[in-house]
PDB file of C-alpha atoms in Angstrom:
ATOM      1  CA  MET F 236      12.464   2.396  -4.720  1.00 43.00           C
ATOM      2  CA  ILE F 237      13.788   4.854  -2.257  1.00 40.00           C
ATOM      3  CA  SER F 238      13.626   4.751   1.438  1.00 44.00           C
ATOM      4  CA  LYS F 239      11.871   7.617   3.545  1.00 46.00           C
ATOM      5  CA  GLY F 240      11.924   7.592   7.530  1.00 48.00           C
ATOM      6  CA  GLY F 241      12.934   3.804   7.224  1.00 46.00           C
ATOM      7  CA  ARG F 242      10.122   2.935   4.874  1.00 48.00           C
ATOM      8  CA  ARG F 243      10.068   2.069   1.137  1.00 47.00           C
ATOM      9  CA  ILE F 244       7.992   4.039  -0.909  1.00 46.00           C
ATOM     10  CA  LEU F 245       6.163   1.969  -3.499  1.00 51.00           C
ATOM     11  CA  GLY F 246       6.606   3.133  -7.177  1.00 47.00           C
ATOM     12  CA  ARG F 247       9.805   5.230  -6.914  1.00 43.00           C
ATOM     13  CA  ILE F 248      13.176   3.533  -7.935  1.00 40.00           C
ATOM     14  CA  THR F 249      14.574   6.567  -9.691  1.00 40.00           C
ATOM     15  CA  PRO F 250      17.053   8.837  -7.627  1.00 40.00           C
ATOM     16  CA  LYS F 251      15.165  11.994  -8.684  1.00 40.00           C
ATOM     17  CA  PRO F 252      11.286  11.836  -7.480  1.00 41.00           C
ATOM     18  CA  THR F 253       8.770  12.163 -10.331  1.00 45.00           C
ATOM     19  CA  THR F 254       5.035  12.655 -10.578  1.00 42.00           C
ATOM     20  CA  TRP F 255       2.833   9.909 -10.650  1.00 41.00           C
ATOM     21  CA  SER F 256       1.821  10.555 -14.474  1.00 41.00           C
ATOM     22  CA  GLU F 257       5.524  10.885 -15.403  1.00 47.00           C
ATOM     23  CA  ARG F 258       6.190   7.468 -13.641  1.00 51.00           C
ATOM     24  CA  MET F 259       3.438   6.048 -16.009  1.00 47.00           C
ATOM     25  CA  ILE F 260       4.693   7.304 -18.954  1.00 43.00           C
ATOM     26  CA  GLN F 261       8.134   5.823 -18.047  1.00 53.00           C
ATOM     27  CA  VAL F 262       6.671   2.237 -17.570  1.00 51.00           C
ATOM     28  CA  GLU F 263       4.268   2.497 -20.630  1.00 50.00           C
ATOM     29  CA  SER F 264       7.075   3.609 -22.938  1.00 51.00           C
ATOM     30  CA  SER F 265       8.509   0.143 -23.172  1.00 45.00           C
ATOM     31  CA  SER F 266      10.007   0.936 -26.682  1.00 37.00           C
ATOM     32  CA  ARG F 267      12.348   3.384 -25.246  1.00 44.00           C
ATOM     33  CA  SER F 268      16.072   2.305 -25.173  1.00 41.00           C
ATOM     34  CA  ARG F 269      17.694   0.896 -22.092  1.00 41.00           C
ATOM     35  CA  ARG F 270      20.010   3.930 -21.790  1.00 38.00           C
ATOM     36  CA  ASP F 271      16.838   6.049 -21.557  1.00 45.00           C
ATOM     37  CA  MET F 272      15.299   4.224 -18.742  1.00 41.00           C
ATOM     38  CA  PRO F 273      15.928   5.233 -14.999  1.00 43.00           C
ATOM     39  CA  GLU F 274      19.027   3.597 -13.531  1.00 41.00           C
ATOM     40  CA  SER F 275      19.060   1.530 -10.600  1.00 43.00           C
ATOM     41  CA  ASP F 276      20.117   3.344  -7.376  1.00 44.00           C
ATOM     42  CA  THR F 277      23.072   1.404  -6.281  1.00 43.00           C
ATOM     43  CA  ARG F 278      24.171  -0.991  -9.031  1.00 45.00           C
ATOM     44  CA  HIS F 279      27.480   0.945  -9.694  1.00 46.00           C
ATOM     45  CA  MET F 280      27.896   3.060  -6.632  1.00 46.00           C
ATOM     46  CA  PRO F 281      31.046   2.747  -5.234  1.00 52.00           C
ATOM     47  CA  ILE F 282      31.531   1.577  -1.533  1.00 51.00           C
ATOM     48  CA  ARG F 283      32.224   4.514   0.448  1.00 58.00           C
ATOM     49  CA  LYS F 284      34.994   4.342   3.032  1.00 59.00           C
ATOM     50  CA  GLY F 285      33.753   3.130   6.373  1.00 60.00           C
ATOM     51  CA  GLU F 286      30.631   1.199   4.739  1.00 63.00           C
ATOM     52  CA  LYS F 287      30.217  -2.592   5.178  1.00 73.00           C
ATOM     53  CA  LYS F 288      30.125  -4.349   2.084  1.00 81.00           C
ATOM     54  CA  LYS F 289      26.773  -6.408   1.765  1.00 80.00           C
ATOM     55  CA  THR F 290      26.741  -9.962   2.014  1.00 89.00           C
ATOM     56  CA  ARG F 291      25.392 -12.338  -0.549  1.00 86.00           C
ATOM     57  CA  GLN F 292      22.429 -12.880   1.265  1.00 89.00           C
ATOM     58  CA  GLU F 293      21.729  -8.965   1.806  1.00 90.00           C
ATOM     59  CA  LYS F 294      22.324  -8.453  -1.941  1.00 92.00           C
ATOM     60  CA  ALA F 295      19.813 -11.187  -3.021  1.00 93.00           C
ATOM     61  CA  ALA F 296      17.059  -9.841  -0.565  1.00 93.00           C
ATOM     62  CA  GLU F 297      17.820  -6.373  -2.168  1.00 95.00           C
ATOM     63  CA  ASN F 298      17.412  -7.622  -5.613  1.00 95.00           C
ATOM     64  CA  ARG F 299      14.211  -9.596  -4.872  1.00 96.00           C
ATOM     65  CA  LEU F 300      12.756  -6.446  -3.402  1.00 95.00           C
ATOM     66  CA  LYS F 301      13.745  -4.600  -6.535  1.00 96.00           C
ATOM     67  CA  LEU F 302      11.917  -7.052  -8.811  1.00 97.00           C
ATOM     68  CA  LEU F 303       8.952  -6.916  -6.517  1.00 96.00           C
ATOM     69  CA  HIS F 304       8.802  -3.181  -6.219  1.00 95.00           C
ATOM     70  CA  ALA F 305       9.404  -3.293 -10.094  1.00 97.00           C
ATOM     71  CA  ALA F 306       6.570  -5.501 -10.738  1.00 97.00           C
ATOM     72  CA  ALA F 307       4.309  -3.311  -8.697  1.00 96.00           C
ATOM     73  CA  GLU F 308       5.182  -0.258 -10.651  1.00 96.00           C
ATOM     74  CA  VAL F 309       4.380  -1.992 -13.911  1.00 97.00           C
ATOM     75  CA  VAL F 310       1.355  -3.817 -12.496  1.00 97.00           C
ATOM     76  CA  GLY F 311      -0.060  -0.472 -11.178  1.00 95.00           C
ATOM     77  CA  ALA F 312       0.429   1.098 -14.655  1.00 94.00           C
ATOM     78  CA  LEU F 313      -0.390  -1.636 -17.088  1.00 96.00           C
ATOM     79  CA  GLY F 314      -2.127  -4.510 -15.019  1.00 97.00           C
ATOM     80  CA  TYR F 315      -1.024  -8.187 -14.415  1.00 97.00           C
ATOM     81  CA  THR F 316      -1.517  -9.144 -17.942  1.00 96.00           C
ATOM     82  CA  GLU F 317       0.960  -6.622 -19.372  1.00 97.00           C
ATOM     83  CA  ALA F 318       3.528  -7.107 -16.742  1.00 97.00           C
ATOM     84  CA  SER F 319       6.273  -9.131 -18.704  1.00 97.00           C
ATOM     85  CA  VAL F 320       9.158 -10.452 -17.255  1.00 97.00           C
ATOM     86  CA  ALA F 321      11.041  -8.159 -19.471  1.00 97.00           C
ATOM     87  CA  ARG F 322       9.330  -5.065 -18.253  1.00 97.00           C
ATOM     88  CA  ILE F 323       9.927  -6.093 -14.771  1.00 97.00           C
ATOM     89  CA  VAL F 324      13.552  -6.481 -15.099  1.00 97.00           C
ATOM     90  CA  GLU F 325      14.021  -3.576 -17.117  1.00 97.00           C
ATOM     91  CA  ARG F 326      12.272  -1.418 -14.432  1.00 96.00           C
ATOM     92  CA  ALA F 327      14.176  -3.042 -11.756  1.00 96.00           C
ATOM     93  CA  GLY F 328      17.485  -2.322 -13.647  1.00 95.00           C
ATOM     94  CA  LEU F 329      18.475  -6.115 -13.540  1.00 95.00           C
ATOM     95  CA  ALA F 330      19.587  -8.457 -15.792  1.00 95.00           C
ATOM     96  CA  HIS F 331      17.072 -10.813 -17.421  1.00 94.00           C
ATOM     97  CA  GLY F 332      18.362 -14.013 -15.924  1.00 94.00           C
ATOM     98  CA  THR F 333      18.390 -12.629 -12.543  1.00 94.00           C
ATOM     99  CA  PHE F 334      14.710 -12.846 -12.267  1.00 97.00           C
ATOM    100  CA  TYR F 335      14.944 -16.659 -12.237  1.00 96.00           C
ATOM    101  CA  LEU F 336      17.402 -16.699  -9.141  1.00 96.00           C
ATOM    102  CA  TYR F 337      14.196 -15.544  -7.253  1.00 96.00           C
ATOM    103  CA  PHE F 338      11.011 -16.498  -8.738  1.00 97.00           C
ATOM    104  CA  GLU F 339      10.382 -19.585 -10.723  1.00 96.00           C
ATOM    105  CA  SER F 340       7.869 -17.888 -13.076  1.00 96.00           C
ATOM    106  CA  ARG F 341       6.089 -14.691 -13.667  1.00 97.00           C
ATOM    107  CA  GLN F 342       3.223 -16.364 -11.734  1.00 96.00           C
ATOM    108  CA  ASP F 343       5.328 -17.090  -8.743  1.00 97.00           C
ATOM    109  CA  LEU F 344       6.204 -13.416  -8.484  1.00 97.00           C
ATOM    110  CA  PHE F 345       2.541 -12.556  -8.865  1.00 97.00           C
ATOM    111  CA  ASP F 346       1.670 -14.852  -6.127  1.00 96.00           C
ATOM    112  CA  GLN F 347       4.213 -13.283  -3.851  1.00 95.00           C
ATOM    113  CA  LEU F 348       3.551  -9.525  -4.904  1.00 96.00           C
ATOM    114  CA  LEU F 349       0.339  -8.811  -3.194  1.00 95.00           C
ATOM    115  CA  PRO F 350       1.595 -10.439   0.201  1.00 93.00           C
ATOM    116  CA  GLU F 351       4.714  -8.070   0.168  1.00 93.00           C
ATOM    117  CA  ILE F 352       3.206  -5.073  -0.949  1.00 93.00           C
ATOM    118  CA  GLY F 353       0.117  -5.668   1.375  1.00 92.00           C
ATOM    119  CA  GLY F 354       2.353  -6.392   4.317  1.00 91.00           C
ATOM    120  CA  GLU F 355       3.921  -3.120   3.698  1.00 91.00           C
ATOM    121  CA  ALA F 356       0.974  -1.408   3.897  1.00 92.00           C
ATOM    122  CA  LEU F 357      -0.137  -3.060   7.055  1.00 91.00           C
ATOM    123  CA  ALA F 358       3.370  -2.453   8.563  1.00 92.00           C
ATOM    124  CA  GLU F 359       2.781   1.339   7.926  1.00 91.00           C
ATOM    125  CA  ILE F 360      -0.679   1.368   9.082  1.00 92.00           C
ATOM    126  CA  ARG F 361       0.529  -0.244  12.387  1.00 91.00           C
ATOM    127  CA  GLU F 362       3.206   2.190  13.065  1.00 92.00           C
ATOM    128  CA  GLN F 363       1.013   5.052  12.385  1.00 89.00           C
ATOM    129  CA  LEU F 364      -1.571   3.496  14.765  1.00 89.00           C
ATOM    130  CA  GLY F 365       0.721   3.756  17.921  1.00 89.00           C
ATOM    131  CA  VAL F 366      -1.342   3.010  21.050  1.00 90.00           C
ATOM    132  CA  PRO F 367      -4.813   4.524  20.661  1.00 90.00           C
ATOM    133  CA  PRO F 368      -6.690   4.852  23.774  1.00 92.00           C
ATOM    134  CA  ASP F 369      -9.802   3.737  22.457  1.00 92.00           C
ATOM    135  CA  PHE F 370     -11.467   2.378  19.377  1.00 93.00           C
ATOM    136  CA  ILE F 371     -12.593   5.313  17.655  1.00 94.00           C
ATOM    137  CA  THR F 372      -9.327   6.832  17.795  1.00 93.00           C
ATOM    138  CA  MET F 373      -7.847   3.577  16.474  1.00 93.00           C
ATOM    139  CA  GLU F 374     -10.001   3.909  13.679  1.00 95.00           C
ATOM    140  CA  GLU F 375      -9.495   7.456  12.670  1.00 95.00           C
ATOM    141  CA  ARG F 376      -5.596   6.848  12.683  1.00 95.00           C
ATOM    142  CA  GLY F 377      -6.195   3.882  10.718  1.00 94.00           C
ATOM    143  CA  LEU F 378      -8.210   5.681   8.185  1.00 96.00           C
ATOM    144  CA  ARG F 379      -5.851   8.636   7.915  1.00 96.00           C
ATOM    145  CA  ALA F 380      -2.775   5.966   7.754  1.00 95.00           C
ATOM    146  CA  PHE F 381      -4.633   4.078   4.796  1.00 95.00           C
ATOM    147  CA  PHE F 382      -5.071   7.180   2.801  1.00 96.00           C
ATOM    148  CA  GLY F 383      -1.582   8.484   3.231  1.00 94.00           C
ATOM    149  CA  TYR F 384      -0.116   5.068   2.284  1.00 94.00           C
ATOM    150  CA  VAL F 385      -2.304   4.697  -0.913  1.00 94.00           C
ATOM    151  CA  LEU F 386      -1.587   8.241  -1.838  1.00 93.00           C
ATOM    152  CA  LYS F 387       2.233   7.615  -1.980  1.00 93.00           C
ATOM    153  CA  ASN F 388       1.685   4.241  -3.642  1.00 92.00           C
ATOM    154  CA  PRO F 389      -1.294   4.356  -6.066  1.00 89.00           C
ATOM    155  CA  ALA F 390      -0.446   1.190  -7.731  1.00 92.00           C
ATOM    156  CA  TYR F 391      -1.843  -0.523  -4.427  1.00 94.00           C
ATOM    157  CA  PHE F 392      -5.421  -0.617  -5.740  1.00 92.00           C
ATOM    158  CA  ARG F 393      -4.790  -2.199  -9.090  1.00 94.00           C
ATOM    159  CA  ILE F 394      -2.383  -4.624  -7.520  1.00 96.00           C
ATOM    160  CA  LEU F 395      -5.232  -5.749  -4.986  1.00 95.00           C
ATOM    161  CA  THR F 396      -8.250  -5.896  -7.301  1.00 94.00           C
ATOM    162  CA  GLU F 397      -6.634  -7.534 -10.063  1.00 96.00           C
ATOM    163  CA  ALA F 398      -5.150 -10.112  -7.887  1.00 96.00           C
ATOM    164  CA  GLU F 399      -8.298 -11.693  -7.270  1.00 96.00           C
ATOM    165  CA  ALA F 400      -8.026 -13.095 -11.039  1.00 96.00           C
ATOM    166  CA  ALA F 401      -4.472 -12.868 -11.551  1.00 97.00           C
ATOM    167  CA  ALA F 402      -3.226 -14.274  -8.295  1.00 97.00           C
ATOM    168  CA  PRO F 403      -5.935 -15.772  -6.423  1.00 97.00           C
ATOM    169  CA  ALA F 404      -4.086 -17.632  -3.784  1.00 94.00           C
ATOM    170  CA  ALA F 405      -2.305 -14.613  -2.865  1.00 95.00           C
ATOM    171  CA  TYR F 406      -5.583 -12.499  -2.971  1.00 96.00           C
ATOM    172  CA  ARG F 407      -7.391 -14.877  -0.267  1.00 95.00           C
ATOM    173  CA  LYS F 408      -4.356 -14.912   1.985  1.00 92.00           C
ATOM    174  CA  TYR F 409      -3.858 -11.261   2.056  1.00 93.00           C
ATOM    175  CA  THR F 410      -7.526 -10.454   2.347  1.00 94.00           C
ATOM    176  CA  ALA F 411      -8.040 -12.901   5.175  1.00 94.00           C
ATOM    177  CA  ASP F 412      -5.131 -11.502   7.063  1.00 93.00           C
ATOM    178  CA  ARG F 413      -6.391  -7.974   6.515  1.00 93.00           C
ATOM    179  CA  THR F 414      -9.705  -8.693   7.793  1.00 96.00           C
ATOM    180  CA  GLY F 415      -8.550 -10.970  10.619  1.00 96.00           C
ATOM    181  CA  ARG F 416      -6.528  -8.358  11.874  1.00 93.00           C
ATOM    182  CA  PHE F 417      -9.317  -5.633  12.024  1.00 95.00           C
ATOM    183  CA  LEU F 418     -12.098  -8.199  13.327  1.00 97.00           C
ATOM    184  CA  ASP F 419      -9.483  -8.977  16.149  1.00 97.00           C
ATOM    185  CA  SER F 420      -9.301  -5.191  16.890  1.00 94.00           C
ATOM    186  CA  ILE F 421     -13.112  -4.696  17.042  1.00 96.00           C
ATOM    187  CA  THR F 422     -13.594  -7.813  18.823  1.00 97.00           C
ATOM    188  CA  THR F 423     -11.280  -6.605  21.576  1.00 96.00           C
ATOM    189  CA  ALA F 424     -13.029  -3.152  21.521  1.00 95.00           C
ATOM    190  CA  TRP F 425     -16.547  -4.942  21.882  1.00 95.00           C
ATOM    191  CA  ARG F 426     -15.295  -6.824  24.957  1.00 96.00           C
ATOM    192  CA  ARG F 427     -14.146  -3.733  26.503  1.00 94.00           C
ATOM    193  CA  GLY F 428     -17.748  -2.125  26.055  1.00 93.00           C
ATOM    194  CA  GLU F 429     -16.777   0.209  23.327  1.00 92.00           C
ATOM    195  CA  VAL F 430     -18.854  -1.166  20.449  1.00 93.00           C
ATOM    196  CA  LYS F 431     -22.565  -1.176  21.959  1.00 90.00           C
ATOM    197  CA  GLY F 432     -25.644  -2.715  20.227  1.00 92.00           C
ATOM    198  CA  PHE F 433     -24.002  -5.276  18.258  1.00 95.00           C
ATOM    199  CA  SER F 434     -23.477  -8.982  18.679  1.00 96.00           C
ATOM    200  CA  GLN F 435     -19.986 -10.947  18.370  1.00 96.00           C
ATOM    201  CA  GLN F 436     -21.451 -12.504  15.450  1.00 97.00           C
ATOM    202  CA  GLU F 437     -22.323  -9.201  13.778  1.00 97.00           C
ATOM    203  CA  LEU F 438     -18.625  -7.836  14.325  1.00 97.00           C
ATOM    204  CA  GLY F 439     -17.792  -9.394  11.049  1.00 97.00           C
ATOM    205  CA  VAL F 440     -20.259  -7.239   9.056  1.00 97.00           C
ATOM    206  CA  LEU F 441     -19.159  -4.148  10.910  1.00 97.00           C
ATOM    207  CA  THR F 442     -15.450  -5.136   9.854  1.00 97.00           C
ATOM    208  CA  GLN F 443     -16.485  -5.682   6.085  1.00 97.00           C
ATOM    209  CA  ILE F 444     -18.310  -2.251   6.152  1.00 96.00           C
ATOM    210  CA  MET F 445     -15.386  -0.356   7.437  1.00 96.00           C
ATOM    211  CA  LEU F 446     -12.452  -1.906   5.339  1.00 95.00           C
ATOM    212  CA  ALA F 447     -14.818  -1.517   2.281  1.00 96.00           C
ATOM    213  CA  SER F 448     -15.490   2.383   3.281  1.00 96.00           C
ATOM    214  CA  ARG F 449     -11.560   3.104   3.305  1.00 94.00           C
ATOM    215  CA  ALA F 450     -11.300   2.075  -0.321  1.00 93.00           C
ATOM    216  CA  TYR F 451     -14.470   3.552  -1.485  1.00 95.00           C
ATOM    217  CA  LEU F 452     -13.749   7.126   0.163  1.00 96.00           C
ATOM    218  CA  PHE F 453     -10.220   7.036  -1.346  1.00 95.00           C
ATOM    219  CA  GLN F 454     -11.411   6.214  -4.753  1.00 92.00           C
ATOM    220  CA  HIS F 455     -14.043   9.032  -4.791  1.00 95.00           C
ATOM    221  CA  TYR F 456     -12.434  11.751  -2.835  1.00 96.00           C
ATOM    222  CA  GLY F 457      -8.828  10.816  -3.236  1.00 94.00           C
ATOM    223  CA  LYS F 458      -8.619  11.026  -7.022  1.00 89.00           C
ATOM    224  CA  ASP F 459      -9.085  13.794  -9.782  1.00 86.00           C
ATOM    225  CA  THR F 460      -7.868  13.747 -13.415  1.00 85.00           C
ATOM    226  CA  ASP F 461      -4.473  14.552 -12.564  1.00 85.00           C
ATOM    227  CA  GLY F 462      -4.173  11.244 -10.360  1.00 85.00           C
ATOM    228  CA  PRO F 463      -4.219  10.941  -6.615  1.00 91.00           C
ATOM    229  CA  ARG F 464      -4.782  13.770  -4.047  1.00 93.00           C
ATOM    230  CA  ALA F 465      -5.176  14.139  -0.375  1.00 95.00           C
ATOM    231  CA  VAL F 466      -8.325  13.332   1.078  1.00 96.00           C
ATOM    232  CA  PRO F 467     -10.138  16.395   2.473  1.00 96.00           C
ATOM    233  CA  GLU F 468     -10.235  16.526   6.168  1.00 96.00           C
ATOM    234  CA  TRP F 469     -14.091  16.874   6.194  1.00 96.00           C
ATOM    235  CA  VAL F 470     -14.282  13.528   4.624  1.00 97.00           C
ATOM    236  CA  VAL F 471     -12.368  11.845   7.620  1.00 96.00           C
ATOM    237  CA  SER F 472     -14.305  13.747  10.085  1.00 95.00           C
ATOM    238  CA  ALA F 473     -17.787  12.804   8.427  1.00 96.00           C
ATOM    239  CA  TYR F 474     -16.695   9.257   8.682  1.00 97.00           C
ATOM    240  CA  VAL F 475     -15.357   9.104  12.096  1.00 96.00           C
ATOM    241  CA  ARG F 476     -18.530  10.824  13.290  1.00 95.00           C
ATOM    242  CA  PHE F 477     -20.596   8.310  11.322  1.00 95.00           C
ATOM    243  CA  VAL F 478     -18.907   5.441  12.903  1.00 95.00           C
ATOM    244  CA  ALA F 479     -19.023   7.069  16.504  1.00 94.00           C
ATOM    245  CA  ARG F 480     -22.884   7.583  16.160  1.00 93.00           C
ATOM    246  CA  GLY F 481     -23.591   3.934  14.709  1.00 92.00           C
ATOM    247  CA  LEU F 482     -21.650   2.354  17.469  1.00 90.00           C
ATOM    248  CA  GLY F 483     -22.878   4.431  20.256  1.00 87.00           C
ATOM    249  CA  LEU F 484     -19.748   6.208  21.129  1.00 85.00           C
ATOM    250  CA  PRO F 485     -19.121   9.789  21.834  1.00 81.00           C
ATOM    251  CA  GLU F 486     -18.249  11.845  18.983  1.00 75.00           C
ATOM    252  CA  PRO F 487     -14.777  13.509  18.730  1.00 68.00           C
ATOM    253  CA  GLN F 488     -14.692  16.782  20.323  1.00 62.00           C
ATOM    254  CA  ALA F 489     -13.610  19.972  18.829  1.00 51.00           C
ATOM    255  CA  GLY F 490      -9.697  20.232  18.601  1.00 47.00           C
ATOM    256  CA  SER F 491      -9.503  16.423  18.156  1.00 53.00           C
ATOM    257  CA  GLU F 492      -7.868  14.685  15.374  1.00 55.00           C
ATOM    258  CA  ALA F 493     -11.012  15.207  12.906  1.00 48.00           C
ATOM    259  CA  GLU F 494     -13.005  18.230  12.881  1.00 47.00           C
ATOM    260  CA  PRO F 495     -15.760  18.907  10.819  1.00 45.00           C
ATOM    261  CA  PRO F 496     -15.459  21.687   8.359  1.00 45.00           C
ATOM    262  CA  SER F 497     -16.577  25.367   9.008  1.00 46.00           C
ATOM    263  CA  THR F 498     -20.235  25.973   7.817  1.00 45.00           C
ATOM    264  CA  THR F 499     -19.777  29.773   8.127  1.00 42.00           C
TER     265      THR F 499
END
């Protein structure tokens, strides 16, 4: 795990950035010796002059997050079934016994994994939204922010989809939170008169359609044989125009955040 712009990036705990395929090879090669595995960033780094020594509580919070992010990498590569405690602590660069200071069991970690990682995703998306002037701008920014997050954190989808069976309580909690936040936003827009032609009851249907679209569009246009890639601009433009027309809103003008591709 490293920080970029004050945000953690899931799936990177080595000091030197690696490609997605390289990271997966590192996780899958569980037979490699400990000395060949990536070292934790801060375990043996001396405290620099002027730096404040971390408190016990700060160190505990840091170790807990190391374990969660290591688990996210392992689950992203191998799935929940193959995410053993041994693999997780090795990936985190911590002693085996350290795991049980923060989690009662492997299942306890799984139950906390999706809410933690999903919460980071929602926080990053909210930051990218800013204060949009209207619903269609909010939806466009939200789509772009989601694509950006999962591009950097490709383990997200496997953590989410397999959680329905591996950590059902966590899955229900996270999806309810994610759905509820979006429904609140579209309901506010509906009350402002920005969502036309639908009853309040039908807003739940629109919520499910738009949230599902994000995942399906990325799965189809944001991946190739080499791994994740940026979703093309014309995909964002097509989606935003589709939503605007469906809700009876003015379509984005030329020069807006999403323009259709040239046909010349």
